Amino acid sequence: MPDTNWTTRPWHRDWLQARANELFDLFQRNAVNPKGGFYDLDASGRPYGHIRHLHQTSRMVHCFAIAAKLGRPGAETIVDHGMRYLWEGHRDRKSGGYCWSLDDDGFKDDSKQAYGHAFVLLAASDAAMIGHPLAKDMLADVTGVLNIRFWDEHYGAVSEEFARNWAKISDYRGQNSNMHLTEALIAAFEATHDAAYLDKAKRIATLIIRTHAASLDYVVAEHFDEQWKIDKGYKGSDMFRPAGTTPGHWLEWSRLLAQLWVLDGRREAWMIDAAEQLFRSAVNRGWDEAKGGFYYTLDFENQPAITHKIWWPVTEAIGAAAFLNALKPDSFYEHWYRKLWDFSAIHFIDPANGGWFPELGDDLKPFDRFFTGKPDIYHALQASLIPLFPATGSLMRAIS
């Protein structure tokens, strides 16, 4: 293998920047809903639908805050549009918290989801880093909701879901919401320098990874009961809570643990060790060696369960490979970084309409089972930008 990484080569860096700008162009041009929030995009990149989901609104704020910090014209207008919809639309002024979805007539699903609140914290943190006028109040508001309503101090993680009036919906506990809260807590720490955010992120990581994933030889369990015991028999929806394990989440955790290791002054060895172990576990167990791509889910014998190839695990693997290779240079990570982009460029990136195909069937052709149209900008954008910046924390921290 050549002795220079792709991420140091000017042509590759230009190619990554072009991919990021294509995504920014697509969503800046087509996703803004003049009635508030953002449209979904169909397979051609055109706006459709009228339901706005909390995580999607928040992710648009996150991505265009990154764009604003990069100096992209028009990005701050997108951030402002999203922040106002979070504050004036999704926020429940009566009972507190942020409701899951809205349409033009008001709340569509008024449940309060930890997953959604994690992304509100991410959006508010990023908006604070570019000086948005609503960011300070939103950051304080969502932090209070998370601390009072969701956070379980005994276990060091958040509960999953509540009704609008904060009545308990279920005893289910999920790692996915806690993983994304870890991402948001890191961003909040970077925005405020308040160590309480980082301490919570470390507690979640300790529970999900150091306690549970390590006991499973670095397989991340997804589903738990209210005592945080693994529920191997859980069968939720195939899209959001599929049975078994999801290798893409092992890869997300790989990068997040590496970021925690960088940011935490103690640089605890278990974090970076687990980051490396999770990456290797995912590519060794989750990659389809015959066809390419990551299986969406595995069973607890590490055999493929849902074999369709979804776009976001590959993007998360790209970010993790780049981040780890910067911190712990190794030809193994460089090999996988190139292999992942090779597969994505051939199969996932849509050259005709922009964006990425969200899902491939077993023949590696675009296929609609779980996702329709163009997925949101969040995962693919981070894959395009993380390799361009130092591995010093989140993109918002690294871009300066």
Short mmCIF file of C-alpha atoms in Angstrom, two decimals:
data_model
loop_
_atom_site.label_atom_id
_atom_site.label_comp_id
_atom_site.label_asym_id
_atom_site.label_seq_id
_atom_site.Cartn_x
_atom_site.Cartn_y
_atom_site.Cartn_z
CA MET A 1 0.00 0.00 0.00
CA PRO A 2 1.31 3.52 -0.78
CA ASP A 3 2.75 5.34 2.21
CA THR A 4 0.47 8.37 1.98
CA ASN A 5 -3.12 8.40 3.19
CA TRP A 6 -5.90 9.47 0.91
CA THR A 7 -6.88 12.15 3.42
CA THR A 8 -3.56 13.93 2.80
CA ARG A 9 -3.90 13.97 -1.00
CA PRO A 10 -5.18 17.23 -2.48
CA TRP A 11 -7.27 15.54 -5.15
CA HIS A 12 -9.05 13.31 -2.64
CA ARG A 13 -9.66 16.27 -0.35
CA ASP A 14 -11.16 18.21 -3.25
CA TRP A 15 -13.35 15.19 -4.04
CA LEU A 16 -14.62 15.05 -0.46
CA GLN A 17 -15.39 18.75 -0.45
CA ALA A 18 -17.30 18.36 -3.70
CA ARG A 19 -19.41 15.58 -2.16
CA ALA A 20 -20.19 17.77 0.84
CA ASN A 21 -21.15 20.71 -1.37
CA GLU A 22 -23.42 18.52 -3.47
CA LEU A 23 -25.29 17.57 -0.28
CA PHE A 24 -25.47 21.15 0.91
CA ASP A 25 -26.74 22.25 -2.52
CA LEU A 26 -29.42 19.56 -2.62
CA PHE A 27 -30.85 20.22 0.82
CA GLN A 28 -30.44 23.99 0.85
CA ARG A 29 -32.25 24.21 -2.47
CA ASN A 30 -35.08 21.73 -1.90
CA ALA A 31 -35.67 20.91 1.76
CA VAL A 32 -36.86 24.21 3.26
CA ASN A 33 -40.59 24.19 3.96
CA PRO A 34 -41.89 27.79 3.92
CA LYS A 35 -44.49 26.85 6.56
CA GLY A 36 -41.72 25.84 8.95
CA GLY A 37 -39.31 22.97 9.27
CA PHE A 38 -38.09 20.91 6.37
CA TYR A 39 -39.45 18.65 3.66
CA ASP A 40 -38.45 15.08 3.04
CA LEU A 41 -36.94 14.61 -0.41
CA ASP A 42 -38.05 12.01 -2.92
CA ALA A 43 -35.74 9.85 -5.02
CA SER A 44 -35.25 12.71 -7.48
CA GLY A 45 -34.40 15.15 -4.71
CA ARG A 46 -37.73 16.99 -4.88
CA PRO A 47 -39.67 17.97 -1.75
CA TYR A 48 -42.61 15.84 -0.69
CA GLY A 49 -44.74 15.16 2.38
CA HIS A 50 -45.85 17.43 5.17
CA ILE A 51 -44.81 15.70 8.40
CA ARG A 52 -41.74 17.10 10.15
CA HIS A 53 -39.89 14.86 12.60
CA LEU A 54 -37.90 16.20 15.51
CA HIS A 55 -34.65 14.45 14.68
CA GLN A 56 -34.75 15.61 11.07
CA THR A 57 -35.39 19.25 11.98
CA SER A 58 -32.54 19.09 14.48
CA ARG A 59 -30.17 17.37 12.09
CA MET A 60 -30.69 20.08 9.49
CA VAL A 61 -29.73 22.67 12.10
CA HIS A 62 -26.66 20.61 13.01
CA CYS A 63 -25.52 20.22 9.40
CA PHE A 64 -26.07 23.82 8.39
CA ALA A 65 -24.39 25.09 11.56
CA ILE A 66 -21.37 23.16 10.28
CA ALA A 67 -21.89 24.82 6.89
CA ALA A 68 -22.09 28.24 8.52
CA LYS A 69 -18.85 27.62 10.39
CA LEU A 70 -17.24 26.60 7.11
CA GLY A 71 -18.39 29.90 5.58
CA ARG A 72 -21.14 28.69 3.26
CA PRO A 73 -23.45 31.50 2.12
CA GLY A 74 -27.08 30.93 3.08
CA ALA A 75 -26.30 28.42 5.81
CA GLU A 76 -27.15 30.69 8.74
CA THR A 77 -30.59 31.30 7.21
CA ILE A 78 -31.22 27.54 7.22
CA VAL A 79 -30.07 27.31 10.84
CA ASP A 80 -32.40 30.13 11.82
CA HIS A 81 -35.33 28.50 10.00
CA GLY A 82 -34.76 25.23 11.82
CA MET A 83 -34.12 26.74 15.24
CA ARG A 84 -37.33 28.75 15.10
CA TYR A 85 -39.31 25.65 14.15
CA LEU A 86 -37.79 23.70 17.03
CA TRP A 87 -38.64 26.50 19.45
CA GLU A 88 -42.04 27.53 18.09
CA GLY A 89 -43.22 24.24 16.58
CA HIS A 90 -41.77 21.12 18.22
CA ARG A 91 -41.47 22.60 21.73
CA ASP A 92 -44.40 21.79 24.00
CA ARG A 93 -45.04 25.07 25.78
CA LYS A 94 -47.65 23.52 28.05
CA SER A 95 -45.95 20.37 29.37
CA GLY A 96 -42.33 20.97 28.44
CA GLY A 97 -40.09 18.99 26.16
CA TYR A 98 -40.19 18.57 22.40
CA CYS A 99 -42.78 16.53 20.52
CA TRP A 100 -41.79 13.94 17.96
CA SER A 101 -43.62 15.14 14.85
CA LEU A 102 -45.86 17.83 13.43
CA ASP A 103 -47.83 18.57 10.31
CA ASP A 104 -49.36 21.84 9.17
CA ASP A 105 -52.15 21.49 11.74
CA GLY A 106 -49.99 20.87 14.81
CA PHE A 107 -48.60 17.87 16.67
CA LYS A 108 -48.92 14.60 14.79
CA ASP A 109 -47.11 12.36 17.29
CA ASP A 110 -46.86 14.22 20.58
CA SER A 111 -44.72 11.66 22.39
CA LYS A 112 -41.47 12.77 24.03
CA GLN A 113 -38.59 10.63 22.77
CA ALA A 114 -35.07 10.55 24.23
CA TYR A 115 -33.75 10.06 20.70
CA GLY A 116 -35.35 13.29 19.53
CA HIS A 117 -34.26 15.27 22.58
CA ALA A 118 -30.68 14.15 21.98
CA PHE A 119 -30.78 15.81 18.58
CA VAL A 120 -32.32 18.98 19.99
CA LEU A 121 -29.36 19.18 22.37
CA LEU A 122 -27.01 18.67 19.41
CA ALA A 123 -28.75 21.38 17.37
CA ALA A 124 -28.77 23.88 20.23
CA SER A 125 -25.10 23.22 21.02
CA ASP A 126 -24.01 23.71 17.43
CA ALA A 127 -26.19 26.80 17.04
CA ALA A 128 -24.57 28.23 20.16
CA MET A 129 -21.16 27.80 18.55
CA ILE A 130 -22.18 30.11 15.70
CA GLY A 131 -23.97 32.58 17.99
CA HIS A 132 -27.62 31.95 17.13
CA PRO A 133 -29.87 34.09 19.35
CA LEU A 134 -32.16 31.20 20.40
CA ALA A 135 -29.34 28.79 21.20
CA LYS A 136 -28.69 29.78 24.82
CA ASP A 137 -32.33 29.45 25.86
CA MET A 138 -32.84 26.22 23.93
CA LEU A 139 -29.67 24.70 25.33
CA ALA A 140 -30.77 25.48 28.88
CA ASP A 141 -34.31 24.27 28.19
CA VAL A 142 -33.46 20.92 26.62
CA THR A 143 -30.71 20.28 29.17
CA GLY A 144 -33.25 20.77 31.95
CA VAL A 145 -35.74 18.43 30.29
CA LEU A 146 -33.10 15.74 29.81
CA ASN A 147 -31.88 16.05 33.40
CA ILE A 148 -35.31 16.12 35.04
CA ARG A 149 -37.41 13.87 32.80
CA PHE A 150 -35.06 11.43 31.08
CA TRP A 151 -31.82 11.02 33.04
CA ASP A 152 -31.58 8.03 35.39
CA GLU A 153 -28.76 8.77 37.79
CA HIS A 154 -28.69 5.24 39.15
CA TYR A 155 -27.79 3.66 35.81
CA GLY A 156 -26.11 6.62 34.14
CA ALA A 157 -28.31 6.69 31.04
CA VAL A 158 -31.67 8.01 29.85
CA SER A 159 -35.09 6.41 29.77
CA GLU A 160 -36.63 6.07 26.35
CA GLU A 161 -40.07 7.59 25.92
CA PHE A 162 -42.97 9.36 27.53
CA ALA A 163 -46.42 10.57 26.58
CA ARG A 164 -47.02 14.28 26.10
CA ASN A 165 -48.01 14.63 29.76
CA TRP A 166 -44.88 12.68 30.81
CA ALA A 167 -46.74 9.47 31.62
CA LYS A 168 -44.53 6.44 31.06
CA ILE A 169 -45.08 4.69 27.72
CA SER A 170 -42.99 1.56 28.26
CA ASP A 171 -40.18 -0.01 30.30
CA TYR A 172 -38.02 -0.28 27.19
CA ARG A 173 -34.48 1.07 27.32
CA GLY A 174 -32.46 1.53 24.14
CA GLN A 175 -28.82 2.08 23.36
CA ASN A 176 -29.52 4.06 20.17
CA SER A 177 -31.01 7.07 21.94
CA ASN A 178 -28.20 6.97 24.49
CA MET A 179 -25.57 6.75 21.76
CA HIS A 180 -26.91 9.86 20.06
CA LEU A 181 -27.19 11.59 23.40
CA THR A 182 -23.49 10.85 23.88
CA GLU A 183 -22.81 12.64 20.59
CA ALA A 184 -24.93 15.59 21.73
CA LEU A 185 -23.37 15.74 25.19
CA ILE A 186 -19.94 15.95 23.59
CA ALA A 187 -21.17 18.86 21.45
CA ALA A 188 -22.71 20.57 24.50
CA PHE A 189 -19.42 20.23 26.38
CA GLU A 190 -17.57 21.76 23.44
CA ALA A 191 -20.05 24.63 23.26
CA THR A 192 -20.16 25.41 26.99
CA HIS A 193 -17.04 23.84 28.56
CA ASP A 194 -19.37 22.51 31.26
CA ALA A 195 -17.81 19.24 32.44
CA ALA A 196 -21.20 17.89 33.56
CA TYR A 197 -22.03 17.17 29.92
CA LEU A 198 -18.84 15.20 29.38
CA ASP A 199 -19.34 13.29 32.63
CA LYS A 200 -22.76 12.13 31.47
CA ALA A 201 -21.34 11.09 28.09
CA LYS A 202 -18.71 8.99 29.85
CA ARG A 203 -21.30 7.35 32.08
CA ILE A 204 -23.41 6.33 29.08
CA ALA A 205 -20.34 5.00 27.29
CA THR A 206 -19.34 3.05 30.39
CA LEU A 207 -22.76 1.39 30.60
CA ILE A 208 -23.32 0.61 26.93
CA ILE A 209 -19.76 -0.23 25.89
CA ARG A 210 -17.47 -0.91 28.84
CA THR A 211 -20.09 -2.97 30.70
CA HIS A 212 -22.27 -4.55 28.02
CA ALA A 213 -20.47 -4.50 24.65
CA ALA A 214 -17.18 -5.64 26.14
CA SER A 215 -18.95 -8.60 27.74
CA LEU A 216 -20.21 -9.60 24.28
CA ASP A 217 -16.74 -9.40 22.68
CA TYR A 218 -17.45 -5.89 21.37
CA VAL A 219 -20.90 -6.47 19.99
CA VAL A 220 -23.24 -3.62 20.93
CA ALA A 221 -26.54 -4.82 22.37
CA GLU A 222 -29.44 -2.64 21.27
CA HIS A 223 -32.35 -3.43 23.56
CA PHE A 224 -32.67 -3.53 27.35
CA ASP A 225 -35.25 -3.69 30.10
CA GLU A 226 -35.70 -1.00 32.74
CA GLN A 227 -32.88 -2.49 34.87
CA TRP A 228 -30.59 -2.25 31.86
CA LYS A 229 -30.41 -5.99 31.38
CA ILE A 230 -29.94 -7.05 27.76
CA ASP A 231 -33.17 -8.20 26.11
CA LYS A 232 -31.98 -10.58 23.38
CA GLY A 233 -35.53 -11.55 22.48
CA TYR A 234 -36.75 -8.02 21.79
CA LYS A 235 -38.42 -7.51 18.41
CA GLY A 236 -39.43 -3.96 17.62
CA SER A 237 -39.84 -2.30 14.25
CA ASP A 238 -37.33 -3.34 11.60
CA MET A 239 -36.52 0.28 10.80
CA PHE A 240 -35.98 1.85 14.22
CA ARG A 241 -35.72 -1.02 16.71
CA PRO A 242 -34.78 -4.16 14.78
CA ALA A 243 -34.15 -7.42 16.57
CA GLY A 244 -30.58 -8.56 17.12
CA THR A 245 -27.62 -6.22 16.71
CA THR A 246 -26.78 -3.43 14.26
CA PRO A 247 -23.11 -3.23 13.18
CA GLY A 248 -23.54 0.36 12.03
CA HIS A 249 -24.00 1.38 15.65
CA TRP A 250 -20.76 -0.30 16.64
CA LEU A 251 -19.07 1.98 14.11
CA GLU A 252 -20.81 5.10 15.42
CA TRP A 253 -19.67 4.20 18.92
CA SER A 254 -16.15 3.64 17.62
CA ARG A 255 -15.83 7.27 16.55
CA LEU A 256 -17.67 8.66 19.57
CA LEU A 257 -15.38 6.80 21.96
CA ALA A 258 -12.36 8.12 20.09
CA GLN A 259 -13.77 11.64 20.44
CA LEU A 260 -14.37 11.11 24.16
CA TRP A 261 -10.83 9.87 24.56
CA VAL A 262 -9.49 12.99 22.85
CA LEU A 263 -11.63 15.40 24.89
CA ASP A 264 -11.32 13.79 28.30
CA GLY A 265 -8.21 15.03 30.06
CA ARG A 266 -7.58 11.65 31.65
CA ARG A 267 -7.39 9.85 28.29
CA GLU A 268 -8.62 6.60 29.81
CA ALA A 269 -7.13 3.69 27.88
CA TRP A 270 -10.36 1.68 27.77
CA MET A 271 -12.01 4.28 25.54
CA ILE A 272 -9.54 4.19 22.67
CA ASP A 273 -9.09 0.44 23.06
CA ALA A 274 -12.86 -0.07 22.81
CA ALA A 275 -13.01 2.28 19.80
CA GLU A 276 -10.51 0.12 17.96
CA GLN A 277 -12.11 -3.15 19.06
CA LEU A 278 -15.56 -2.02 17.93
CA PHE A 279 -14.30 -1.01 14.49
CA ARG A 280 -12.59 -4.35 13.97
CA SER A 281 -15.59 -6.23 15.30
CA ALA A 282 -17.93 -4.44 12.88
CA VAL A 283 -15.85 -4.95 9.75
CA ASN A 284 -15.03 -8.56 10.62
CA ARG A 285 -18.57 -9.60 11.50
CA GLY A 286 -20.82 -7.15 9.72
CA TRP A 287 -19.24 -6.67 6.27
CA ASP A 288 -20.58 -8.79 3.42
CA GLU A 289 -17.35 -10.19 1.99
CA ALA A 290 -19.08 -11.58 -1.08
CA LYS A 291 -21.01 -8.50 -2.20
CA GLY A 292 -19.79 -5.62 -0.07
CA GLY A 293 -21.66 -3.37 2.30
CA PHE A 294 -22.65 -3.90 5.90
CA TYR A 295 -25.53 -6.18 6.79
CA TYR A 296 -28.18 -4.08 8.48
CA THR A 297 -28.57 -6.51 11.39
CA LEU A 298 -27.04 -9.67 12.81
CA ASP A 299 -28.48 -12.18 15.24
CA PHE A 300 -26.73 -12.94 18.52
CA GLU A 301 -24.72 -15.66 16.82
CA ASN A 302 -23.30 -12.91 14.57
CA GLN A 303 -25.08 -14.32 11.53
CA PRO A 304 -26.75 -11.97 9.01
CA ALA A 305 -30.40 -11.31 9.78
CA ILE A 306 -31.50 -8.35 7.64
CA THR A 307 -29.13 -8.49 4.69
CA HIS A 308 -30.10 -5.24 2.93
CA LYS A 309 -27.35 -2.66 2.74
CA ILE A 310 -28.28 0.69 4.29
CA TRP A 311 -26.29 3.84 3.54
CA TRP A 312 -25.59 5.10 7.04
CA PRO A 313 -23.43 2.22 8.39
CA VAL A 314 -20.95 2.79 5.56
CA THR A 315 -20.84 6.53 6.23
CA GLU A 316 -20.25 5.91 9.93
CA ALA A 317 -17.49 3.44 9.11
CA ILE A 318 -15.80 6.06 6.92
CA GLY A 319 -15.84 8.60 9.75
CA ALA A 320 -14.55 6.07 12.27
CA ALA A 321 -11.77 4.83 9.97
CA ALA A 322 -10.58 8.38 9.28
CA PHE A 323 -10.72 9.38 12.94
CA LEU A 324 -8.93 6.29 14.20
CA ASN A 325 -6.29 6.46 11.49
CA ALA A 326 -5.52 10.02 12.57
CA LEU A 327 -5.16 9.00 16.21
CA LYS A 328 -3.70 5.51 15.81
CA PRO A 329 -2.17 5.36 12.31
CA ASP A 330 -2.45 1.88 10.87
CA SER A 331 -2.61 0.52 7.33
CA PHE A 332 -5.67 -1.47 8.45
CA TYR A 333 -7.70 1.72 8.85
CA GLU A 334 -6.39 3.18 5.60
CA HIS A 335 -7.32 -0.03 3.76
CA TRP A 336 -10.85 0.13 5.11
CA TYR A 337 -11.18 3.86 4.49
CA ARG A 338 -10.44 3.35 0.80
CA LYS A 339 -12.58 0.22 0.55
CA LEU A 340 -15.57 1.99 2.12
CA TRP A 341 -15.36 4.98 -0.20
CA ASP A 342 -14.88 2.68 -3.21
CA PHE A 343 -18.10 0.86 -2.36
CA SER A 344 -19.99 4.06 -1.63
CA ALA A 345 -18.89 5.83 -4.79
CA ILE A 346 -19.99 2.91 -6.96
CA HIS A 347 -23.20 1.88 -5.21
CA PHE A 348 -24.59 4.52 -2.84
CA ILE A 349 -23.86 7.96 -4.31
CA ASP A 350 -26.54 9.00 -6.80
CA PRO A 351 -24.78 10.78 -9.70
CA ALA A 352 -28.01 11.74 -11.45
CA ASN A 353 -30.05 13.32 -8.66
CA GLY A 354 -27.53 14.03 -5.94
CA GLY A 355 -27.42 12.63 -2.43
CA TRP A 356 -27.18 8.95 -1.58
CA PHE A 357 -29.44 6.00 -2.25
CA PRO A 358 -30.66 4.99 1.20
CA GLU A 359 -30.91 1.25 0.69
CA LEU A 360 -29.64 -1.49 -1.60
CA GLY A 361 -31.21 -4.89 -2.12
CA ASP A 362 -29.28 -8.13 -2.20
CA ASP A 363 -28.38 -7.36 -5.83
CA LEU A 364 -26.89 -4.00 -4.70
CA LYS A 365 -29.51 -2.10 -6.67
CA PRO A 366 -31.48 0.75 -5.06
CA PHE A 367 -34.40 -0.70 -3.16
CA ASP A 368 -37.21 0.68 -0.99
CA ARG A 369 -38.07 -1.31 2.09
CA PHE A 370 -37.31 0.84 5.10
CA PHE A 371 -36.51 4.17 3.45
CA THR A 372 -38.02 6.18 0.60
CA GLY A 373 -36.38 8.95 -1.37
CA LYS A 374 -33.24 10.72 -0.23
CA PRO A 375 -32.23 10.20 3.39
CA ASP A 376 -31.43 13.23 5.47
CA ILE A 377 -28.10 14.96 5.04
CA TYR A 378 -26.62 14.09 8.43
CA HIS A 379 -24.72 10.81 7.98
CA ALA A 380 -23.36 11.35 4.47
CA LEU A 381 -22.24 14.89 5.21
CA GLN A 382 -20.20 13.82 8.21
CA ALA A 383 -18.53 11.08 6.19
CA SER A 384 -17.50 13.69 3.62
CA LEU A 385 -16.19 16.22 6.15
CA ILE A 386 -14.66 14.28 9.06
CA PRO A 387 -11.64 13.18 6.99
CA LEU A 388 -10.87 16.80 6.10
CA PHE A 389 -10.31 18.05 9.65
CA PRO A 390 -8.11 17.22 12.65
CA ALA A 391 -9.30 14.49 15.02
CA THR A 392 -9.71 16.90 17.92
CA GLY A 393 -13.40 16.37 18.72
CA SER A 394 -16.55 17.07 16.75
CA LEU A 395 -16.58 18.81 13.38
CA MET A 396 -17.76 22.04 15.03
CA ARG A 397 -14.71 21.95 17.28
CA ALA A 398 -12.29 20.99 14.51
CA ILE A 399 -13.43 23.63 11.97
CA SER A 400 -11.64 26.83 12.83
#
